[in-house]
PDB file of C-alpha atoms and ligand atoms in Angstrom:
ATOM      1  CA  UNK A1107     132.925  44.621  82.354  1.00 50.00           C
ATOM      2  CA  UNK A1108     130.576  46.829  80.388  1.00 52.00           C
ATOM      3  CA  UNK A1109     127.048  47.146  81.704  1.00 58.00           C
ATOM      4  CA  UNK A1110     124.481  48.591  79.340  1.00 69.00           C
ATOM      5  CA  UNK A1111     124.450  52.380  79.641  1.00 86.00           C
ATOM      6  CA  UNK A1112     121.448  54.396  80.713  1.00 94.00           C
ATOM      7  CA  UNK A1113     120.715  57.883  79.438  1.00 96.00           C
ATOM      8  CA  UNK A1114     119.863  60.583  81.925  1.00 97.00           C
ATOM      9  CA  UNK A1115     120.001  64.280  82.788  1.00 98.00           C
ATOM     10  CA  UNK A1116     122.326  65.877  85.333  1.00 97.00           C
ATOM     11  CA  UNK A1117     120.200  67.765  87.842  1.00 97.00           C
ATOM     12  CA  UNK A1118     123.034  69.021  90.017  1.00 94.00           C
ATOM     13  CA  UNK A1119     126.716  68.677  90.718  1.00 91.00           C
ATOM     14  CA  UNK A1120     128.056  68.753  94.231  1.00 88.00           C
ATOM     15  CA  UNK A1121     131.486  67.932  95.715  1.00 85.00           C
ATOM     16  CA  UNK A1122     132.631  65.967  92.721  1.00 85.00           C
ATOM     17  CA  UNK A1123     129.407  63.996  92.399  1.00 93.00           C
ATOM     18  CA  UNK A1124     126.670  64.460  89.867  1.00 95.00           C
ATOM     19  CA  UNK A1125     123.037  63.619  90.482  1.00 96.00           C
ATOM     20  CA  UNK A1126     121.599  62.128  87.341  1.00 97.00           C
ATOM     21  CA  UNK A1127     117.899  61.630  86.747  1.00 97.00           C
ATOM     22  CA  UNK A1128     117.156  58.611  84.606  1.00 96.00           C
ATOM     23  CA  UNK A1129     113.746  57.015  84.188  1.00 93.00           C
ATOM     24  CA  UNK A1130     112.420  58.613  87.351  1.00 93.00           C
ATOM     25  CA  UNK A1131     115.325  57.601  89.612  1.00 94.00           C
ATOM     26  CA  UNK A1132     118.148  59.867  90.768  1.00 95.00           C
ATOM     27  CA  UNK A1133     121.572  58.199  90.578  1.00 96.00           C
ATOM     28  CA  UNK A1134     124.613  59.549  92.413  1.00 97.00           C
ATOM     29  CA  UNK A1135     127.384  59.436  89.847  1.00 96.00           C
ATOM     30  CA  UNK A1136     131.107  59.962  89.761  1.00 94.00           C
ATOM     31  CA  UNK A1137     133.023  60.823  86.613  1.00 90.00           C
ATOM     32  CA  UNK A1138     134.907  58.313  84.563  1.00 87.00           C
ATOM     33  CA  UNK A1139     138.610  59.044  85.051  1.00 82.00           C
ATOM     34  CA  UNK A1140     139.152  60.323  81.519  1.00 81.00           C
ATOM     35  CA  UNK A1141     137.020  63.404  82.300  1.00 81.00           C
ATOM     36  CA  UNK A1142     138.951  64.246  85.436  1.00 74.00           C
ATOM     37  CA  UNK A1143     142.336  63.922  83.744  1.00 72.00           C
ATOM     38  CA  UNK A1144     141.414  66.411  81.067  1.00 56.00           C
ATOM     39  CA  UNK A1145     140.161  68.834  83.719  1.00 60.00           C
ATOM     40  CA  UNK A1146     136.804  68.709  82.058  1.00 55.00           C
ATOM     41  CA  UNK A1147     134.815  68.885  85.260  1.00 50.00           C
ATOM     42  CA  UNK A1148     133.577  72.409  84.653  1.00 54.00           C
ATOM     43  CA  UNK A1149     132.004  71.409  81.418  1.00 78.00           C
ATOM     44  CA  UNK A1150     129.343  69.334  83.179  1.00 89.00           C
ATOM     45  CA  UNK A1151     126.235  71.348  83.810  1.00 93.00           C
ATOM     46  CA  UNK A1152     122.795  70.684  85.163  1.00 96.00           C
ATOM     47  CA  UNK A1153     120.721  69.879  82.114  1.00 97.00           C
ATOM     48  CA  UNK A1154     123.484  67.955  80.369  1.00 97.00           C
ATOM     49  CA  UNK A1155     122.364  64.655  78.873  1.00 97.00           C
ATOM     50  CA  UNK A1156     124.758  61.899  79.864  1.00 96.00           C
ATOM     51  CA  UNK A1157     125.196  58.165  79.534  1.00 96.00           C
ATOM     52  CA  UNK A1158     125.849  56.429  82.828  1.00 96.00           C
ATOM     53  CA  UNK A1159     126.797  52.904  83.754  1.00 95.00           C
ATOM     54  CA  UNK A1160     125.243  51.556  86.936  1.00 94.00           C
ATOM     55  CA  UNK A1161     127.025  50.409  90.053  1.00 93.00           C
ATOM     56  CA  UNK A1162     125.290  48.900  93.088  1.00 90.00           C
ATOM     57  CA  UNK A1163     122.279  50.669  94.600  1.00 90.00           C
ATOM     58  CA  UNK A1164     121.589  54.006  93.018  1.00 93.00           C
ATOM     59  CA  UNK A1165     125.210  54.760  92.228  1.00 95.00           C
ATOM     60  CA  UNK A1166     126.685  55.155  88.786  1.00 96.00           C
ATOM     61  CA  UNK A1167     129.491  56.490  86.654  1.00 95.00           C
ATOM     62  CA  UNK A1168     129.190  59.114  83.926  1.00 94.00           C
ATOM     63  CA  UNK A1169     130.671  57.568  80.788  1.00 93.00           C
ATOM     64  CA  UNK A1170     129.704  60.072  78.149  1.00 92.00           C
ATOM     65  CA  UNK A1171     128.182  63.538  77.673  1.00 92.00           C
ATOM     66  CA  UNK A1172     125.882  64.111  74.739  1.00 94.00           C
ATOM     67  CA  UNK A1173     126.090  67.293  72.649  1.00 93.00           C
ATOM     68  CA  UNK A1174     124.326  70.344  74.100  1.00 93.00           C
ATOM     69  CA  UNK A1175     121.642  72.176  72.222  1.00 92.00           C
ATOM     70  CA  UNK A1176     122.240  75.365  74.210  1.00 91.00           C
ATOM     71  CA  UNK A1177     123.822  76.698  77.357  1.00 91.00           C
ATOM     72  CA  UNK A1178     122.329  79.434  79.449  1.00 91.00           C
ATOM     73  CA  UNK A1179     124.704  81.525  81.549  1.00 87.00           C
ATOM     74  CA  UNK A1180     122.309  82.726  84.220  1.00 85.00           C
ATOM     75  CA  UNK A1181     121.566  80.300  85.679  1.00 89.00           C
ATOM     76  CA  UNK A1182     124.234  78.060  84.196  1.00 91.00           C
ATOM     77  CA  UNK A1183     122.163  75.263  82.728  1.00 95.00           C
ATOM     78  CA  UNK A1184     122.438  73.257  79.535  1.00 95.00           C
ATOM     79  CA  UNK A1185     119.672  72.214  77.173  1.00 97.00           C
ATOM     80  CA  UNK A1186     117.057  74.678  78.359  1.00 97.00           C
ATOM     81  CA  UNK A1187     113.835  74.122  76.411  1.00 97.00           C
ATOM     82  CA  UNK A1188     111.752  77.029  77.566  1.00 97.00           C
ATOM     83  CA  UNK A1189     111.510  80.048  79.824  1.00 96.00           C
ATOM     84  CA  UNK A1190     108.431  80.937  81.795  1.00 97.00           C
ATOM     85  CA  UNK A1191     108.294  84.719  81.966  1.00 96.00           C
ATOM     86  CA  UNK A1192     106.338  85.241  85.152  1.00 97.00           C
ATOM     87  CA  UNK A1193     104.520  88.563  85.566  1.00 97.00           C
ATOM     88  CA  UNK A1194     101.646  89.473  87.845  1.00 97.00           C
ATOM     89  CA  UNK A1195      98.487  90.857  86.281  1.00 97.00           C
ATOM     90  CA  UNK A1196      98.341  93.270  89.190  1.00 96.00           C
ATOM     91  CA  UNK A1197     100.230  94.114  92.408  1.00 94.00           C
ATOM     92  CA  UNK A1198     102.612  94.931  90.978  1.00 94.00           C
ATOM     93  CA  UNK A1199     101.316  95.926  87.527  1.00 94.00           C
ATOM     94  CA  UNK A1200     103.172  94.288  84.656  1.00 94.00           C
ATOM     95  CA  UNK A1201     106.135  96.103  83.147  1.00 94.00           C
ATOM     96  CA  UNK A1202     105.516  95.493  79.444  1.00 94.00           C
ATOM     97  CA  UNK A1203     108.869  96.958  78.393  1.00 92.00           C
ATOM     98  CA  UNK A1204     110.609  94.440  80.652  1.00 93.00           C
ATOM     99  CA  UNK A1205     108.542  91.623  79.141  1.00 95.00           C
ATOM    100  CA  UNK A1206     109.702  92.660  75.672  1.00 95.00           C
ATOM    101  CA  UNK A1207     113.301  92.715  76.848  1.00 94.00           C
ATOM    102  CA  UNK A1208     113.052  89.241  78.390  1.00 94.00           C
ATOM    103  CA  UNK A1209     111.390  87.947  75.237  1.00 94.00           C
ATOM    104  CA  UNK A1210     114.360  89.226  73.276  1.00 94.00           C
ATOM    105  CA  UNK A1211     116.809  87.400  75.564  1.00 93.00           C
ATOM    106  CA  UNK A1212     114.954  84.091  75.415  1.00 93.00           C
ATOM    107  CA  UNK A1213     114.515  84.163  71.657  1.00 93.00           C
ATOM    108  CA  UNK A1214     118.187  85.091  71.251  1.00 92.00           C
ATOM    109  CA  UNK A1215     119.141  82.014  73.300  1.00 90.00           C
ATOM    110  CA  UNK A1216     116.786  79.913  71.171  1.00 90.00           C
ATOM    111  CA  UNK A1217     114.653  79.157  74.204  1.00 94.00           C
ATOM    112  CA  UNK A1218     110.900  79.155  73.806  1.00 94.00           C
ATOM    113  CA  UNK A1219     109.243  81.898  75.861  1.00 95.00           C
ATOM    114  CA  UNK A1220     105.913  81.348  77.607  1.00 96.00           C
ATOM    115  CA  UNK A1221     104.272  84.250  79.349  1.00 96.00           C
ATOM    116  CA  UNK A1222     102.695  83.353  82.695  1.00 97.00           C
ATOM    117  CA  UNK A1223     100.311  85.936  84.107  1.00 97.00           C
ATOM    118  CA  UNK A1224      99.912  85.406  87.859  1.00 98.00           C
ATOM    119  CA  UNK A1225      97.500  86.563  90.589  1.00 98.00           C
ATOM    120  CA  UNK A1226      94.379  86.197  88.472  1.00 98.00           C
ATOM    121  CA  UNK A1227      92.384  86.096  91.728  1.00 98.00           C
ATOM    122  CA  UNK A1228      93.344  89.731  92.352  1.00 98.00           C
ATOM    123  CA  UNK A1229      92.913  90.970  88.791  1.00 97.00           C
ATOM    124  CA  UNK A1230      89.951  92.794  87.305  1.00 96.00           C
ATOM    125  CA  UNK A1231      88.584  91.832  83.888  1.00 96.00           C
ATOM    126  CA  UNK A1232      90.209  94.989  82.607  1.00 95.00           C
ATOM    127  CA  UNK A1233      93.707  93.957  83.806  1.00 93.00           C
ATOM    128  CA  UNK A1234      93.274  90.550  82.199  1.00 94.00           C
ATOM    129  CA  UNK A1235      92.136  92.043  78.896  1.00 93.00           C
ATOM    130  CA  UNK A1236      95.054  94.448  78.862  1.00 91.00           C
ATOM    131  CA  UNK A1237      97.520  91.636  79.489  1.00 91.00           C
ATOM    132  CA  UNK A1238      96.003  89.368  76.851  1.00 86.00           C
ATOM    133  CA  UNK A1239      96.041  92.154  74.296  1.00 87.00           C
ATOM    134  CA  UNK A1240      99.667  93.006  74.939  1.00 87.00           C
ATOM    135  CA  UNK A1241     100.634  90.730  72.064  1.00 84.00           C
ATOM    136  CA  UNK A1242      98.834  90.147  68.851  1.00 76.00           C
ATOM    137  CA  UNK A1243      97.017  86.807  69.210  1.00 67.00           C
ATOM    138  CA  UNK A1244      99.042  83.683  68.701  1.00 71.00           C
ATOM    139  CA  UNK A1245     102.478  85.257  68.615  1.00 78.00           C
ATOM    140  CA  UNK A1246     103.482  84.282  72.153  1.00 88.00           C
ATOM    141  CA  UNK A1247     102.081  81.469  74.329  1.00 92.00           C
ATOM    142  CA  UNK A1248     100.332  82.889  77.363  1.00 94.00           C
ATOM    143  CA  UNK A1249      98.731  81.300  80.441  1.00 96.00           C
ATOM    144  CA  UNK A1250      96.772  83.040  83.182  1.00 97.00           C
ATOM    145  CA  UNK A1251      97.194  81.520  86.641  1.00 98.00           C
ATOM    146  CA  UNK A1252      96.557  81.956  90.321  1.00 98.00           C
ATOM    147  CA  UNK A1253      98.543  80.225  93.039  1.00 97.00           C
ATOM    148  CA  UNK A1254      95.651  81.133  95.331  1.00 97.00           C
ATOM    149  CA  UNK A1255      92.741  79.516  93.454  1.00 98.00           C
ATOM    150  CA  UNK A1256      94.915  77.106  91.380  1.00 98.00           C
ATOM    151  CA  UNK A1257      93.435  78.576  88.215  1.00 98.00           C
ATOM    152  CA  UNK A1258      95.619  77.576  85.235  1.00 98.00           C
ATOM    153  CA  UNK A1259      98.032  75.426  87.256  1.00 98.00           C
ATOM    154  CA  UNK A1260      97.177  72.220  85.366  1.00 98.00           C
ATOM    155  CA  UNK A1261      97.857  74.007  82.084  1.00 98.00           C
ATOM    156  CA  UNK A1262     101.288  75.050  83.343  1.00 98.00           C
ATOM    157  CA  UNK A1263     102.021  71.466  84.422  1.00 98.00           C
ATOM    158  CA  UNK A1264     101.250  70.278  80.931  1.00 98.00           C
ATOM    159  CA  UNK A1265     103.657  72.818  79.473  1.00 98.00           C
ATOM    160  CA  UNK A1266     106.461  71.810  81.858  1.00 98.00           C
ATOM    161  CA  UNK A1267     106.209  68.048  81.474  1.00 97.00           C
ATOM    162  CA  UNK A1268     109.347  66.414  80.026  1.00 96.00           C
ATOM    163  CA  UNK A1269     111.073  69.695  79.473  1.00 97.00           C
ATOM    164  CA  UNK A1270     113.795  71.792  81.119  1.00 98.00           C
ATOM    165  CA  UNK A1271     112.445  75.159  82.159  1.00 97.00           C
ATOM    166  CA  UNK A1272     113.840  78.332  83.651  1.00 96.00           C
ATOM    167  CA  UNK A1273     111.708  80.939  85.338  1.00 95.00           C
ATOM    168  CA  UNK A1274     112.273  84.635  84.832  1.00 95.00           C
ATOM    169  CA  UNK A1275     110.473  87.737  85.966  1.00 94.00           C
ATOM    170  CA  UNK A1276     110.667  90.463  88.568  1.00 93.00           C
ATOM    171  CA  UNK A1277     110.764  89.761  92.268  1.00 91.00           C
ATOM    172  CA  UNK A1278     107.269  89.680  93.731  1.00 94.00           C
ATOM    173  CA  UNK A1279     105.679  88.418  90.524  1.00 96.00           C
ATOM    174  CA  UNK A1280     104.884  85.068  92.124  1.00 95.00           C
ATOM    175  CA  UNK A1281     107.592  82.667  90.936  1.00 94.00           C
ATOM    176  CA  UNK A1282     107.999  80.853  94.275  1.00 92.00           C
ATOM    177  CA  UNK A1283     104.255  80.738  94.769  1.00 94.00           C
ATOM    178  CA  UNK A1284     103.864  79.244  91.307  1.00 96.00           C
ATOM    179  CA  UNK A1285     106.407  76.511  92.085  1.00 95.00           C
ATOM    180  CA  UNK A1286     104.642  75.765  95.355  1.00 94.00           C
ATOM    181  CA  UNK A1287     101.313  75.578  93.547  1.00 96.00           C
ATOM    182  CA  UNK A1288     102.796  73.207  90.975  1.00 96.00           C
ATOM    183  CA  UNK A1289     104.167  70.973  93.666  1.00 94.00           C
ATOM    184  CA  UNK A1290     102.772  71.521  97.144  1.00 89.00           C
ATOM    185  CA  UNK A1291     105.385  70.445  99.659  1.00 81.00           C
ATOM    186  CA  UNK A1292     108.262  71.737  97.604  1.00 78.00           C
ATOM    187  CA  UNK A1293     108.580  73.983 100.652  1.00 59.00           C
ATOM    188  CA  UNK A1294     110.061  76.980  98.943  1.00 56.00           C
ATOM    189  CA  UNK A1295     109.523  80.045 101.032  1.00 51.00           C
ATOM    190  CA  UNK A1296     107.827  82.706  98.972  1.00 52.00           C
ATOM    191  CA  UNK A1297     110.509  85.091  97.880  1.00 50.00           C
ATOM    192  CA  UNK A1298     113.153  82.374  98.058  1.00 49.00           C
ATOM    193  CA  UNK A1299     113.639  81.972  94.331  1.00 50.00           C
ATOM    194  CA  UNK A1300     114.353  85.629  93.839  1.00 43.00           C
ATOM    195  CA  UNK A1301     116.654  85.998  96.833  1.00 46.00           C
ATOM    196  CA  UNK A1302     119.088  83.594  95.251  1.00 45.00           C
ATOM    197  CA  UNK A1303     119.744  85.998  92.384  1.00 44.00           C
ATOM    198  CA  UNK A1304     121.725  88.251  94.716  1.00 44.00           C
ATOM    199  CA  UNK A1305     125.270  87.596  93.689  1.00 42.00           C
ATOM    200  CA  UNK A1306     126.862  87.877  97.112  1.00 40.00           C
ATOM    201  CA  UNK A1307     130.614  87.979  97.203  1.00 38.00           C
ATOM    202  CA  UNK A1308     131.064  84.741  99.054  1.00 40.00           C
ATOM    203  CA  UNK A1309     128.332  82.692  97.512  1.00 44.00           C
ATOM    204  CA  UNK A1310     129.362  79.618  95.626  1.00 48.00           C
ATOM    205  CA  UNK A1311     125.923  78.858  94.352  1.00 63.00           C
ATOM    206  CA  UNK A1312     125.122  75.423  93.155  1.00 78.00           C
ATOM    207  CA  UNK A1313     122.507  75.792  90.514  1.00 88.00           C
ATOM    208  CA  UNK A1314     120.127  72.912  90.613  1.00 92.00           C
ATOM    209  CA  UNK A1315     117.278  71.569  88.564  1.00 95.00           C
ATOM    210  CA  UNK A1316     114.249  70.786  90.711  1.00 94.00           C
ATOM    211  CA  UNK A1317     112.672  67.490  89.752  1.00 95.00           C
ATOM    212  CA  UNK A1318     108.932  67.987  90.002  1.00 95.00           C
ATOM    213  CA  UNK A1319     106.671  64.984  90.465  1.00 93.00           C
ATOM    214  CA  UNK A1320     104.951  65.323  87.084  1.00 95.00           C
ATOM    215  CA  UNK A1321     108.195  64.696  85.204  1.00 95.00           C
ATOM    216  CA  UNK A1322     109.429  68.242  84.884  1.00 97.00           C
ATOM    217  CA  UNK A1323     112.798  69.884  85.540  1.00 97.00           C
ATOM    218  CA  UNK A1324     112.824  73.506  86.649  1.00 96.00           C
ATOM    219  CA  UNK A1325     115.851  75.660  87.506  1.00 94.00           C
ATOM    220  CA  UNK A1326     115.878  76.738  91.151  1.00 88.00           C
ATOM    221  CA  UNK A1327     117.253  80.184  90.295  1.00 87.00           C
ATOM    222  CA  UNK A1328     115.596  82.670  87.987  1.00 88.00           C
ATOM    223  CA  UNK A1329     117.179  83.485  84.664  1.00 85.00           C
ATOM    224  CA  UNK A1330     118.260  86.576  82.741  1.00 81.00           C
ATOM    225  CA  UNK A1331     119.283  88.770  85.649  1.00 76.00           C
ATOM    226  CA  UNK A1332     121.099  91.259  83.428  1.00 74.00           C
ATOM    227  CA  UNK A1333     119.101  93.745  81.418  1.00 78.00           C
ATOM    228  CA  UNK A1334     121.813  94.730  78.969  1.00 84.00           C
ATOM    229  CA  UNK A1335     120.972  93.820  75.433  1.00 88.00           C
ATOM    230  CA  UNK A1336     122.976  90.975  73.963  1.00 87.00           C
ATOM    231  CA  UNK A1337     125.666  91.909  71.430  1.00 87.00           C
ATOM    232  CA  UNK A1338     123.713  92.244  68.191  1.00 92.00           C
ATOM    233  CA  UNK A1339     123.969  94.199  65.003  1.00 91.00           C
ATOM    234  CA  UNK A1340     121.011  96.373  64.074  1.00 90.00           C
ATOM    235  CA  UNK A1341     119.790  94.000  61.324  1.00 90.00           C
ATOM    236  CA  UNK A1342     119.960  91.036  63.733  1.00 94.00           C
ATOM    237  CA  UNK A1343     117.534  92.737  66.098  1.00 96.00           C
ATOM    238  CA  UNK A1344     114.583  92.273  63.755  1.00 95.00           C
ATOM    239  CA  UNK A1345     115.293  88.551  63.635  1.00 94.00           C
ATOM    240  CA  UNK A1346     114.446  88.366  67.322  1.00 94.00           C
ATOM    241  CA  UNK A1347     110.953  89.806  66.895  1.00 94.00           C
ATOM    242  CA  UNK A1348     108.667  87.021  65.620  1.00 92.00           C
ATOM    243  CA  UNK A1349     106.295  89.658  64.239  1.00 92.00           C
ATOM    244  CA  UNK A1350     109.086  91.119  62.092  1.00 94.00           C
ATOM    245  CA  UNK A1351     110.468  87.732  61.052  1.00 93.00           C
ATOM    246  CA  UNK A1352     107.025  86.944  59.614  1.00 92.00           C
ATOM    247  CA  UNK A1353     107.415  89.891  57.226  1.00 94.00           C
ATOM    248  CA  UNK A1354     110.992  89.140  56.195  1.00 93.00           C
ATOM    249  CA  UNK A1355     111.702  90.093  52.588  1.00 95.00           C
ATOM    250  CA  UNK A1356     108.562  92.200  52.191  1.00 97.00           C
ATOM    251  CA  UNK A1357     110.136  95.648  52.702  1.00 97.00           C
ATOM    252  CA  UNK A1358     111.334  97.570  49.656  1.00 97.00           C
ATOM    253  CA  UNK A1359     114.934  97.592  50.925  1.00 96.00           C
ATOM    254  CA  UNK A1360     116.686  94.422  51.977  1.00 93.00           C
ATOM    255  CA  UNK A1361     118.592  96.420  54.560  1.00 93.00           C
ATOM    256  CA  UNK A1362     115.388  97.997  55.955  1.00 96.00           C
ATOM    257  CA  UNK A1363     115.600  98.716  59.689  1.00 96.00           C
ATOM    258  CA  UNK A1364     111.852  99.480  59.723  1.00 97.00           C
ATOM    259  CA  UNK A1365     112.209 103.024  61.010  1.00 96.00           C
ATOM    260  CA  UNK A1366     111.493 105.678  58.405  1.00 95.00           C
ATOM    261  CA  UNK A1367     112.204 103.753  55.220  1.00 97.00           C
ATOM    262  CA  UNK A1368     109.529 103.949  52.496  1.00 97.00           C
ATOM    263  CA  UNK A1369     107.444 100.861  51.606  1.00 97.00           C
ATOM    264  CA  UNK A1370     108.284  99.151  54.887  1.00 98.00           C
ATOM    265  CA  UNK A1371     106.101  96.107  55.558  1.00 97.00           C
ATOM    266  CA  UNK A1372     106.704  96.387  59.285  1.00 97.00           C
ATOM    267  CA  UNK A1373     105.553 100.002  59.572  1.00 98.00           C
ATOM    268  CA  UNK A1374     102.498  99.085  57.496  1.00 97.00           C
ATOM    269  CA  UNK A1375     101.695  96.128  59.769  1.00 96.00           C
ATOM    270  CA  UNK A1376     101.890  98.415  62.801  1.00 96.00           C
ATOM    271  CA  UNK A1377      99.453 100.836  61.171  1.00 96.00           C
ATOM    272  CA  UNK A1378      97.037  97.986  60.426  1.00 95.00           C
ATOM    273  CA  UNK A1379      97.283  96.701  63.999  1.00 92.00           C
ATOM    274  CA  UNK A1380      98.917  93.436  62.920  1.00 91.00           C
ATOM    275  CA  UNK A1381     101.905  94.290  65.071  1.00 92.00           C
ATOM    276  CA  UNK A1382     101.246  95.717  68.497  1.00 92.00           C
ATOM    277  CA  UNK A1383     102.220  99.383  68.758  1.00 94.00           C
ATOM    278  CA  UNK A1384     104.088  98.776  72.019  1.00 93.00           C
ATOM    279  CA  UNK A1385     106.098  95.919  70.513  1.00 94.00           C
ATOM    280  CA  UNK A1386     107.143  98.206  67.689  1.00 96.00           C
ATOM    281  CA  UNK A1387     108.116 100.918  70.153  1.00 96.00           C
ATOM    282  CA  UNK A1388     110.227  98.392  72.072  1.00 96.00           C
ATOM    283  CA  UNK A1389     111.884  97.426  68.803  1.00 97.00           C
ATOM    284  CA  UNK A1390     112.747 101.070  68.071  1.00 97.00           C
ATOM    285  CA  UNK A1391     114.023 101.576  71.602  1.00 96.00           C
ATOM    286  CA  UNK A1392     116.280  98.506  71.439  1.00 96.00           C
ATOM    287  CA  UNK A1393     117.485  99.544  68.009  1.00 96.00           C
ATOM    288  CA  UNK A1394     118.543 102.925  69.334  1.00 95.00           C
ATOM    289  CA  UNK A1395     120.269 101.239  72.259  1.00 93.00           C
ATOM    290  CA  UNK A1396     122.251  98.998  69.916  1.00 92.00           C
ATOM    291  CA  UNK A1397     123.223 101.876  67.655  1.00 90.00           C
ATOM    292  CA  UNK A1398     124.371 103.933  70.657  1.00 88.00           C
ATOM    293  CA  UNK A1399     126.375 100.959  71.962  1.00 83.00           C
ATOM    294  CA  UNK A1400     128.091 100.730  68.589  1.00 75.00           C
ATOM    295  CA  UNK A1401     128.966 104.423  68.622  1.00 78.00           C
ATOM    296  CA  UNK A1402     130.612 104.107  72.017  1.00 74.00           C
ATOM    297  CA  UNK A1403     132.962 101.406  70.757  1.00 69.00           C
TER     298      UNK A1403
HETATM  299  P1  GDP B2020     108.616  85.849  93.657  1.00 51.73           P
HETATM  300  O1  GDP B2020     109.447  86.931  94.243  1.00 51.73           O
HETATM  301  O2  GDP B2020     108.454  86.021  92.195  1.00 51.73           O
HETATM  302  O3  GDP B2020     109.070  84.480  94.019  1.00 51.73           O
HETATM  303  O4  GDP B2020     107.137  86.051  94.253  1.00 51.73           O
HETATM  304  P2  GDP B2020     106.423  85.289  95.457  1.00 51.73           P
HETATM  305  O5  GDP B2020     105.983  83.951  95.056  1.00 51.73           O
HETATM  306  O6  GDP B2020     107.284  85.398  96.664  1.00 51.73           O
HETATM  307  O7  GDP B2020     105.106  86.168  95.612  1.00 51.73           O
HETATM  308  C1  GDP B2020     105.140  87.540  95.984  1.00 51.73           C
HETATM  309  C2  GDP B2020     103.886  87.873  96.764  1.00 51.73           C
HETATM  310  O8  GDP B2020     102.725  87.684  95.958  1.00 51.73           O
HETATM  311  C3  GDP B2020     103.689  86.948  97.966  1.00 51.73           C
HETATM  312  O9  GDP B2020     103.162  87.730  99.037  1.00 51.73           O
HETATM  313  C4  GDP B2020     102.653  85.942  97.507  1.00 51.73           C
HETATM  314  O10 GDP B2020     101.867  85.438  98.555  1.00 51.73           O
HETATM  315  C5  GDP B2020     101.809  86.765  96.543  1.00 51.73           C
HETATM  316  N1  GDP B2020     101.230  85.918  95.484  1.00 51.73           N
HETATM  317  C6  GDP B2020     101.902  85.124  94.622  1.00 51.73           C
HETATM  318  N2  GDP B2020     101.057  84.499  93.764  1.00 51.73           N
HETATM  319  C7  GDP B2020      99.813  84.912  94.107  1.00 51.73           C
HETATM  320  C8  GDP B2020      98.490  84.640  93.589  1.00 51.73           C
HETATM  321  O11 GDP B2020      98.294  83.881  92.620  1.00 51.73           O
HETATM  322  N3  GDP B2020      97.452  85.273  94.189  1.00 51.73           N
HETATM  323  C9  GDP B2020      97.634  86.135  95.234  1.00 51.73           C
HETATM  324  N4  GDP B2020      96.544  86.702  95.760  1.00 51.73           N
HETATM  325  N5  GDP B2020      98.849  86.417  95.740  1.00 51.73           N
HETATM  326  C10 GDP B2020      99.928  85.818  95.188  1.00 51.73           C
HETATM  327 ZN1   ZN B2021     110.970  97.559  56.908  1.00 51.73          ZN
END
């Protein structure tokens, strides 16, 4: 007998069962036999969209997996829509070079980055100005928040709703506190999110999507724990800087790497302040890193 299927999202897999969120309810699902026979179990990830048929109660069977739009390796999650890059305005001071590196990773994975500046209650006007000015207006979404005063928390909720989100950022930046502010009672100890990144020898971690009450799914482990640049060619690097993409085709040379070439639209934009000086310096630094990697091969 074929019951009408329901579409849902896997939020975690555990001991052969998959927990599938569909229309606000979590169904405990087993796999249709065809998936087990083909040893396809590993290909089911949190974030995968599936079609389930319902059994009694809140049990079901996964009948079908829908195509993935992307697959993040750390944490291993499918269909990630966006990454919140969480950095504190102060204590500790933001590491802008690290922000640029994380932006590169997210854009490379085709995940939308959103910069979340935390601890606004501790920050001076000067810190806030410096953070806001770290990108030329409009190039990257930014929100200023405080888990202490709840400043900006509603805005973050609106960004998370109906999307799959990973958090990234250094330990101590306020990721756990942010999650607790978004959903009081989530009972994450502060520091807990970051501790899970430690890849202990014996840990078989089960990555999980947290289902927050305002219809949001957030990975319980932070993303992008490696800082090595992805495998790119030098020309591909520019494609990962939105500022440079905007100027595509405007340099004299098609093969321009925007370093010392004449009539380079990127160098001109930096001089005019249309591209932030620090962003350009990060670009040059990454470029050198890629070229050195190539030489070592
Ligand atoms: P994580 O390592 O990124 O998960 O950071 P935590 O959430 O554990 O926060 C690190 C420290 O910063 C903790 O002592 C928090 O209490 C503190 N903290 C986090 N967010 C805020 C905030 O908005 N305001 C203030 N004053 N402290 C915060
Ligand atoms: Zn150029």
